mmCIF file of C-alpha atoms and ligand atoms in Angstrom:
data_model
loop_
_atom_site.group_PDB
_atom_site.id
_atom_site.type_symbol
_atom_site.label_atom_id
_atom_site.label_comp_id
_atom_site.label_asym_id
_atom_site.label_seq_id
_atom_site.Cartn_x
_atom_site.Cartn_y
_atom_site.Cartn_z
ATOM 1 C CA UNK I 290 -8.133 -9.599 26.700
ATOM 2 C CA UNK I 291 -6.525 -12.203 29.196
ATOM 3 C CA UNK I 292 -4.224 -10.209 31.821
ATOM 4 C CA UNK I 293 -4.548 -7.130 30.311
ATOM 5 C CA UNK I 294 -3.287 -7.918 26.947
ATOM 6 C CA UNK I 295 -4.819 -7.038 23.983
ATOM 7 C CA UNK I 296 -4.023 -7.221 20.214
ATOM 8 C CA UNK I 297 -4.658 -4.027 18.508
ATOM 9 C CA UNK I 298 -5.634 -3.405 15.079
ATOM 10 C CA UNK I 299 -5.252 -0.781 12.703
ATOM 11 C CA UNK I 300 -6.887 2.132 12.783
ATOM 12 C CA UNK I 301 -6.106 4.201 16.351
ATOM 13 C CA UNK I 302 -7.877 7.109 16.538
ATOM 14 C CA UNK I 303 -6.885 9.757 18.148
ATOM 15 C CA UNK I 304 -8.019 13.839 18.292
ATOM 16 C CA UNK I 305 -5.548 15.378 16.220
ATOM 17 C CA UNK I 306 -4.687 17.877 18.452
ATOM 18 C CA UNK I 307 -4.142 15.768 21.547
ATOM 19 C CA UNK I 308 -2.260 14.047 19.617
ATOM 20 C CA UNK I 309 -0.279 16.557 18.291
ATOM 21 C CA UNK I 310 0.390 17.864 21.840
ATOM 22 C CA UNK I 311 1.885 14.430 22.478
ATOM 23 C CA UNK I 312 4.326 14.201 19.916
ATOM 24 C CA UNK I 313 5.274 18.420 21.188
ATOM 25 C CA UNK I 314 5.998 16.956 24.774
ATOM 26 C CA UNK I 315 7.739 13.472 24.506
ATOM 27 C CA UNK I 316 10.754 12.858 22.283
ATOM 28 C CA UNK I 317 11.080 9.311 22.951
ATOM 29 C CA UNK I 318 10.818 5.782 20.786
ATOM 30 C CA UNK I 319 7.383 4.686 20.661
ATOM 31 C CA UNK I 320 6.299 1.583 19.058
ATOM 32 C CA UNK I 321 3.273 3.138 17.876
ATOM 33 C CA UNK I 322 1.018 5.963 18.891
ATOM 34 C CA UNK I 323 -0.948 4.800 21.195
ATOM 35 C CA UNK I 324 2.281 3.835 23.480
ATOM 36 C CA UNK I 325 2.885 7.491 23.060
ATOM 37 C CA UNK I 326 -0.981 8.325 24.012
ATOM 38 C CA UNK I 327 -0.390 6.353 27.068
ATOM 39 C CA UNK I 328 2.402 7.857 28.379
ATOM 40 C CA UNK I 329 0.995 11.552 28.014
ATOM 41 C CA UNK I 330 -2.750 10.946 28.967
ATOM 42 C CA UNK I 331 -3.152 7.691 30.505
ATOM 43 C CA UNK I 332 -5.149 4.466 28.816
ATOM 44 C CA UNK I 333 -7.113 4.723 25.716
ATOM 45 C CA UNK I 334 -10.472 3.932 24.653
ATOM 46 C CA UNK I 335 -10.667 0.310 24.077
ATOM 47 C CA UNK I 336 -12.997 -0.907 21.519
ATOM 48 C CA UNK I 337 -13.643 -4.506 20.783
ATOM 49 C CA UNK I 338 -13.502 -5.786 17.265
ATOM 50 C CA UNK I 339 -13.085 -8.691 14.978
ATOM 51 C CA UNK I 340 -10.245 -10.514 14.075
ATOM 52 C CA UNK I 341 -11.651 -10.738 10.529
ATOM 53 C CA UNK I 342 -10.788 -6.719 10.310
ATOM 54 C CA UNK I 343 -7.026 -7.321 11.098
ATOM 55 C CA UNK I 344 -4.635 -4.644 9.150
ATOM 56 C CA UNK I 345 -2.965 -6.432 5.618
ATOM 57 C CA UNK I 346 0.694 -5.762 5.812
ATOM 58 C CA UNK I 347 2.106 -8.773 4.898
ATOM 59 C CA UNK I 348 1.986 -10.617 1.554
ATOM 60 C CA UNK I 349 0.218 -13.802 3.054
ATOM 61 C CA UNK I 350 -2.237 -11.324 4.524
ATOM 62 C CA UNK I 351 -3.691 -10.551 0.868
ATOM 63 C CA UNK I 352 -4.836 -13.499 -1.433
ATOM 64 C CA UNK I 353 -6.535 -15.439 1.232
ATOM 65 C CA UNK I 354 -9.388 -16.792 -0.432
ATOM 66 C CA UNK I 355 -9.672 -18.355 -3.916
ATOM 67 C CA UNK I 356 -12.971 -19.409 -5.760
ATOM 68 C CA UNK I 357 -13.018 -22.048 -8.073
ATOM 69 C CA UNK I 358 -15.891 -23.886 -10.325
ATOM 70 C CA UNK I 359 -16.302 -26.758 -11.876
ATOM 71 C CA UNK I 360 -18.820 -28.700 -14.580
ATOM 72 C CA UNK I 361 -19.624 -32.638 -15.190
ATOM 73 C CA UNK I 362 -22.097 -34.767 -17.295
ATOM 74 C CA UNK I 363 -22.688 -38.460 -17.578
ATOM 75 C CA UNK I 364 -25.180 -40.248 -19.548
ATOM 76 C CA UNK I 365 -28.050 -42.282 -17.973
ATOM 77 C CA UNK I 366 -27.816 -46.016 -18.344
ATOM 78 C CA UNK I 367 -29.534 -49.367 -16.956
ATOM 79 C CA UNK I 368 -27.971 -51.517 -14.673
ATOM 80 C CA UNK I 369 -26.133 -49.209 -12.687
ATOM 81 C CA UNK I 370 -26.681 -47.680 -8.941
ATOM 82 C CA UNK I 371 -27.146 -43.988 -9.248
ATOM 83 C CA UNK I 372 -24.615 -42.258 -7.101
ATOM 84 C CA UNK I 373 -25.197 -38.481 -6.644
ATOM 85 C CA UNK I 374 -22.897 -36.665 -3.999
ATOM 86 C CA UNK I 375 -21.985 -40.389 -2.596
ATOM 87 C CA UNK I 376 -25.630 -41.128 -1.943
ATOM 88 C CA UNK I 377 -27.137 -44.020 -3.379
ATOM 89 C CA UNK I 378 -30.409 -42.515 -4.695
ATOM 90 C CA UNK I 379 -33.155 -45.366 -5.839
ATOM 91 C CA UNK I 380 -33.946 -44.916 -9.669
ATOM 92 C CA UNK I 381 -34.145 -47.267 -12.618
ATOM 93 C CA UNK I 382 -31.354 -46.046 -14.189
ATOM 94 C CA UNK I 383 -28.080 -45.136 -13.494
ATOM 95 C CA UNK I 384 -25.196 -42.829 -14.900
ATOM 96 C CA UNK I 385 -22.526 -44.368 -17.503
ATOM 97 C CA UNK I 386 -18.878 -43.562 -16.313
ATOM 98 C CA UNK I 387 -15.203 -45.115 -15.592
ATOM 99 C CA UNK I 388 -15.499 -44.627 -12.045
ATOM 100 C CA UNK I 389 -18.753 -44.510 -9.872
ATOM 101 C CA UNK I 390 -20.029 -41.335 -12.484
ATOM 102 C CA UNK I 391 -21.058 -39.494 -8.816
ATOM 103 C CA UNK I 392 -21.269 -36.121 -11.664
ATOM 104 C CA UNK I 393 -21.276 -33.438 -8.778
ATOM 105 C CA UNK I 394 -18.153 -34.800 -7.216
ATOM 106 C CA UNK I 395 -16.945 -34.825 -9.887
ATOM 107 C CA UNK I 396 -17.839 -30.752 -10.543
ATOM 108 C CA UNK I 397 -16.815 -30.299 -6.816
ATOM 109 C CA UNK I 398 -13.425 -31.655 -7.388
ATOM 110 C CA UNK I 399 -12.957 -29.955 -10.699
ATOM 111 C CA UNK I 400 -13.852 -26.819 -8.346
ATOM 112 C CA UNK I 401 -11.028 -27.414 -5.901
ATOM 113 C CA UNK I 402 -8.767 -28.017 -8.178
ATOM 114 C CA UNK I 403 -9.488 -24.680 -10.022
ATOM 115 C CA UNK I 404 -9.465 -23.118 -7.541
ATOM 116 C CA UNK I 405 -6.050 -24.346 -6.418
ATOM 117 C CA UNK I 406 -4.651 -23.417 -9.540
ATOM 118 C CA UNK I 407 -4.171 -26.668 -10.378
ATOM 119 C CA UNK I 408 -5.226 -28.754 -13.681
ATOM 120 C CA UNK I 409 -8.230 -30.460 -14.242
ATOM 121 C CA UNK I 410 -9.561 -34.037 -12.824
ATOM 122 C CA UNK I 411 -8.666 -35.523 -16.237
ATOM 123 C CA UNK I 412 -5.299 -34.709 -15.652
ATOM 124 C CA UNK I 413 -4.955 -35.809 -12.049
ATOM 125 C CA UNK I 414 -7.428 -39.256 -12.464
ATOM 126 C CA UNK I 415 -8.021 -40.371 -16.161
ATOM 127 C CA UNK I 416 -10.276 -42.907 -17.417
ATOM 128 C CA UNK I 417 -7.375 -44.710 -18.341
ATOM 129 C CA UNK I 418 -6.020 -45.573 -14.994
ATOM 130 C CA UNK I 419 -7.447 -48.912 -13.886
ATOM 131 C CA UNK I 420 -6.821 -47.234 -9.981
ATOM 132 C CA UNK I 421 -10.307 -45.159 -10.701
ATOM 133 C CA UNK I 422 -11.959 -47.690 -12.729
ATOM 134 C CA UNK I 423 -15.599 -48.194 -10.551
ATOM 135 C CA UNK I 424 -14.010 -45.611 -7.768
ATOM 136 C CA UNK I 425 -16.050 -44.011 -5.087
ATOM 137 C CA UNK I 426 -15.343 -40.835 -6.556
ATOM 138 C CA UNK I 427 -15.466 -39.225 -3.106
ATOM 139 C CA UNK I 428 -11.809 -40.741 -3.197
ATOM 140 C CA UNK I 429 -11.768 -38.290 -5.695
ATOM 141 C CA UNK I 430 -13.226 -35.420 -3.751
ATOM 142 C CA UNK I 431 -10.540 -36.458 -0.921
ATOM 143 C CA UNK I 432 -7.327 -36.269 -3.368
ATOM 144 C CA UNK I 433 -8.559 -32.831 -4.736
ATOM 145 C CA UNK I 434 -8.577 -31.621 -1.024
ATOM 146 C CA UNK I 435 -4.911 -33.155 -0.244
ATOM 147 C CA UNK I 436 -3.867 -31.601 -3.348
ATOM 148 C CA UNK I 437 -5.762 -27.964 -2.786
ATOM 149 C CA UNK I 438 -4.148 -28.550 0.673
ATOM 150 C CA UNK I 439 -0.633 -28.986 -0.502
ATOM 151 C CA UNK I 440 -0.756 -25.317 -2.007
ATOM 152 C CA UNK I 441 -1.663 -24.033 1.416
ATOM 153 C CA UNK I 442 -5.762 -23.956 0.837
ATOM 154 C CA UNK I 443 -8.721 -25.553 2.540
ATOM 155 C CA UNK I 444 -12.301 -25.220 1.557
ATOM 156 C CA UNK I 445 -14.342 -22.412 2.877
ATOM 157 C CA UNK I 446 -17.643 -23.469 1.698
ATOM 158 C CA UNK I 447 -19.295 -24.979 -1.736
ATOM 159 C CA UNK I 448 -22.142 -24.837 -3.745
ATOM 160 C CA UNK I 449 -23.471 -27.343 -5.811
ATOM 161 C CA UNK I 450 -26.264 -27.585 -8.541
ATOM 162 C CA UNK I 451 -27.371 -30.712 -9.864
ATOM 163 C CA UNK I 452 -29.637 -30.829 -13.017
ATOM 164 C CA UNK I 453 -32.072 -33.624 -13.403
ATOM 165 C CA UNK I 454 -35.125 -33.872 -14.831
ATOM 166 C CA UNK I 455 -35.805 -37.058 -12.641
ATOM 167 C CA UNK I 456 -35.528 -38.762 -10.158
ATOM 168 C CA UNK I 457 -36.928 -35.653 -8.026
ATOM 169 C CA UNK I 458 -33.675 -35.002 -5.153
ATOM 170 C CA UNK I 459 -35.113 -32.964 -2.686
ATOM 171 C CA UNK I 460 -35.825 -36.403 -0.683
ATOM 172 C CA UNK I 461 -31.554 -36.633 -0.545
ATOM 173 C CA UNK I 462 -30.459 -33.515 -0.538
ATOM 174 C CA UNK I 463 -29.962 -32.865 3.125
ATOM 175 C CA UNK I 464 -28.067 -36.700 3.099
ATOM 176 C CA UNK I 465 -25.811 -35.377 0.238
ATOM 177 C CA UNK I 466 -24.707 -32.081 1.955
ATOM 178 C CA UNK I 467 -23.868 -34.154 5.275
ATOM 179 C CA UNK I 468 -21.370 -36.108 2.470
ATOM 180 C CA UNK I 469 -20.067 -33.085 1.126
ATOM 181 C CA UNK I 470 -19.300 -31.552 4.050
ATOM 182 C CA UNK I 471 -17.746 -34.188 5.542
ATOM 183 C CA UNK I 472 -15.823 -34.722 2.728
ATOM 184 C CA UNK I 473 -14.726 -31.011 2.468
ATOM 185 C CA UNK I 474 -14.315 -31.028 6.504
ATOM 186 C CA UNK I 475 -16.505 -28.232 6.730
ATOM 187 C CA UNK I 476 -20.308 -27.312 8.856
ATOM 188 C CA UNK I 477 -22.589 -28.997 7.101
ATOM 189 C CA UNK I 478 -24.329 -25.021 6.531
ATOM 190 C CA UNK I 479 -21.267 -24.559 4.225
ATOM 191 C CA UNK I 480 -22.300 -26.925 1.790
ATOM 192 C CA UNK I 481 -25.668 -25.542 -0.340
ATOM 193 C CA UNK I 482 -26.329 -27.897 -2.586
ATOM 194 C CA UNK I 483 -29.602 -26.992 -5.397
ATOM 195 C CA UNK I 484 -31.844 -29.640 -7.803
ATOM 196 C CA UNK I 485 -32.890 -28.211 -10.640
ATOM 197 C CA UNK I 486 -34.782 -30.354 -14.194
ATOM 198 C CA UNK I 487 -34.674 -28.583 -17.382
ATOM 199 C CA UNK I 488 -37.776 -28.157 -18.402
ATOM 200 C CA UNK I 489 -38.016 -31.285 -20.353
ATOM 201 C CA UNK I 490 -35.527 -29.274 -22.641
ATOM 202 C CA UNK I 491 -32.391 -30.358 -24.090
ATOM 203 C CA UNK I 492 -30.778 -34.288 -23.200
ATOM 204 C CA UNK I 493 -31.481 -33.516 -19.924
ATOM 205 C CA UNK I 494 -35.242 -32.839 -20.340
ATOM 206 C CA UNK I 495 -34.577 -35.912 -22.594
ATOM 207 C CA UNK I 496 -33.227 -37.512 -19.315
ATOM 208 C CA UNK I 497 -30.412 -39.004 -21.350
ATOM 209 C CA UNK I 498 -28.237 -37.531 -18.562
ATOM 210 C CA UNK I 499 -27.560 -35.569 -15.742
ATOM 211 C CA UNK I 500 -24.959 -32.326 -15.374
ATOM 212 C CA UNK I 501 -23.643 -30.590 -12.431
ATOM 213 C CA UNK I 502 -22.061 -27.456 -11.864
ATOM 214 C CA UNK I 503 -20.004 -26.782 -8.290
ATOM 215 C CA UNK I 504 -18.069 -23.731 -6.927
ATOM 216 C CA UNK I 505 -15.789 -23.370 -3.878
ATOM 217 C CA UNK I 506 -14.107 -21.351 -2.176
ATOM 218 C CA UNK I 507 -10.755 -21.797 -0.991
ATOM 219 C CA UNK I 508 -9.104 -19.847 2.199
ATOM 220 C CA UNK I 509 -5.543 -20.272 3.858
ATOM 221 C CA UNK I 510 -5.275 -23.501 5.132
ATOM 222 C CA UNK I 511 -4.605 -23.941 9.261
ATOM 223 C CA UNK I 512 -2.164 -26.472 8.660
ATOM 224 C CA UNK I 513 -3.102 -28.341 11.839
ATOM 225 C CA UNK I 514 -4.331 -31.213 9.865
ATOM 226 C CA UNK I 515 -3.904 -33.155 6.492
ATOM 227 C CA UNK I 516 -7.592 -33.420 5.704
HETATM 228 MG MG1 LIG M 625 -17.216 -37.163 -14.633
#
């Protein structure tokens, strides 16, 4: 530590009957048992550790990280951009949808809500408020953070899987997790995002549509910024 000061976590160790002997031969307050080691036998051991290993006492110290998922599905249509994760992806088709459709941001944000313990992303932006109507949902993404934040959380890290029989995503993907992240204000290696088709089965073999599934997690937030 700087100047000699160090901040100690729980456990001490000690040999019992040292320690023992201690307690026999002082009778003075001690704030804990090293201080009492100290006196009687000089310095202890230091060992270095992680700050990740710090002792729970308090209620804030429990609790501190909250996992949340969330699901979406639009419908493939002509004459719209495809938007997946905010990136414009090529395609002949696009998805059908109030705001921009973007289906994983829309899982992601249905995530961070849940894992807020808030409602859904139908309560907090419905289809029937003209403010969303074509909206970059990563406006979306953004509110769900402010909102997550506002509860005292901030995203850890997410995962995202996007089912598709086409177009094939692996082109994009490393473009949509720099989006994500950025969006989540996290390193871009917290954001994993998968493509997966089908198998030709079901409406998205059909490629009538796409689905996503997301899943955060949420930990204390710092507090030294409003996202
Ligand atoms: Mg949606």
């Amino acid at each position: 530590g700087k100047e000699g000061n160090y901040t100690v976590q729980t456990p001490q160790a000690f040999r019992r009957k040292d320690l023992l002997a201690a307690f026999e031969k002082e009778t003075g307050d001690f704030p804990d048992e090293s201080s009492l080691y100290l006196k009687v036998y000089g310095p202890p051991r230091i060992v270095e550790s992680t700050p990740a290993n710090r002792k729970l006492t308090f209620r804030e110290d429990f609790g501190v990280c909250r996992a949340g998922n969330g699901y979406d599905t639009h419908a493939f249509t002509a004459g719209r951009p495809l938007v997946l994760c905010g990136v414009h992806i090529p395609y002949e088709k696009g998805l059908l949808g109030h705001s921009d459709a973007d289906a994983p941001l829309h899982a992601l944000a249905d995530a961070l809500l849940s894992a807020a313990g808030l409602r859904d992303i139908g309560y907090y932006f419905p289809d029937t408020d003209p403010r969303w109507e074509g909206a970059d949902s990563a406006n979306i993404v953004r509110a769900a953070v402010r909102l997550a934040r506002e509860r005292g959380f901030a995203p850890v890290n997410a995962s995202i899987s996007v089912l598709a029989e086409k177009p094939k995503l692996s082109p994009y993907i490393a473009e949509m997790k720099t989006r994500v992240a950025k969006l989540l204000n996290v390193p871009t290696e917290n954001v994993g995002i998968a493509a997966t088709t089908t198998e030709k089965l079901g409406f998205i073999g059909r490629e009538e549509g796409i689905a996503a599934y997301a899943c955060v997690l949420l930990g204390r937030a710092s507090g030294e910024n409003g996202g």
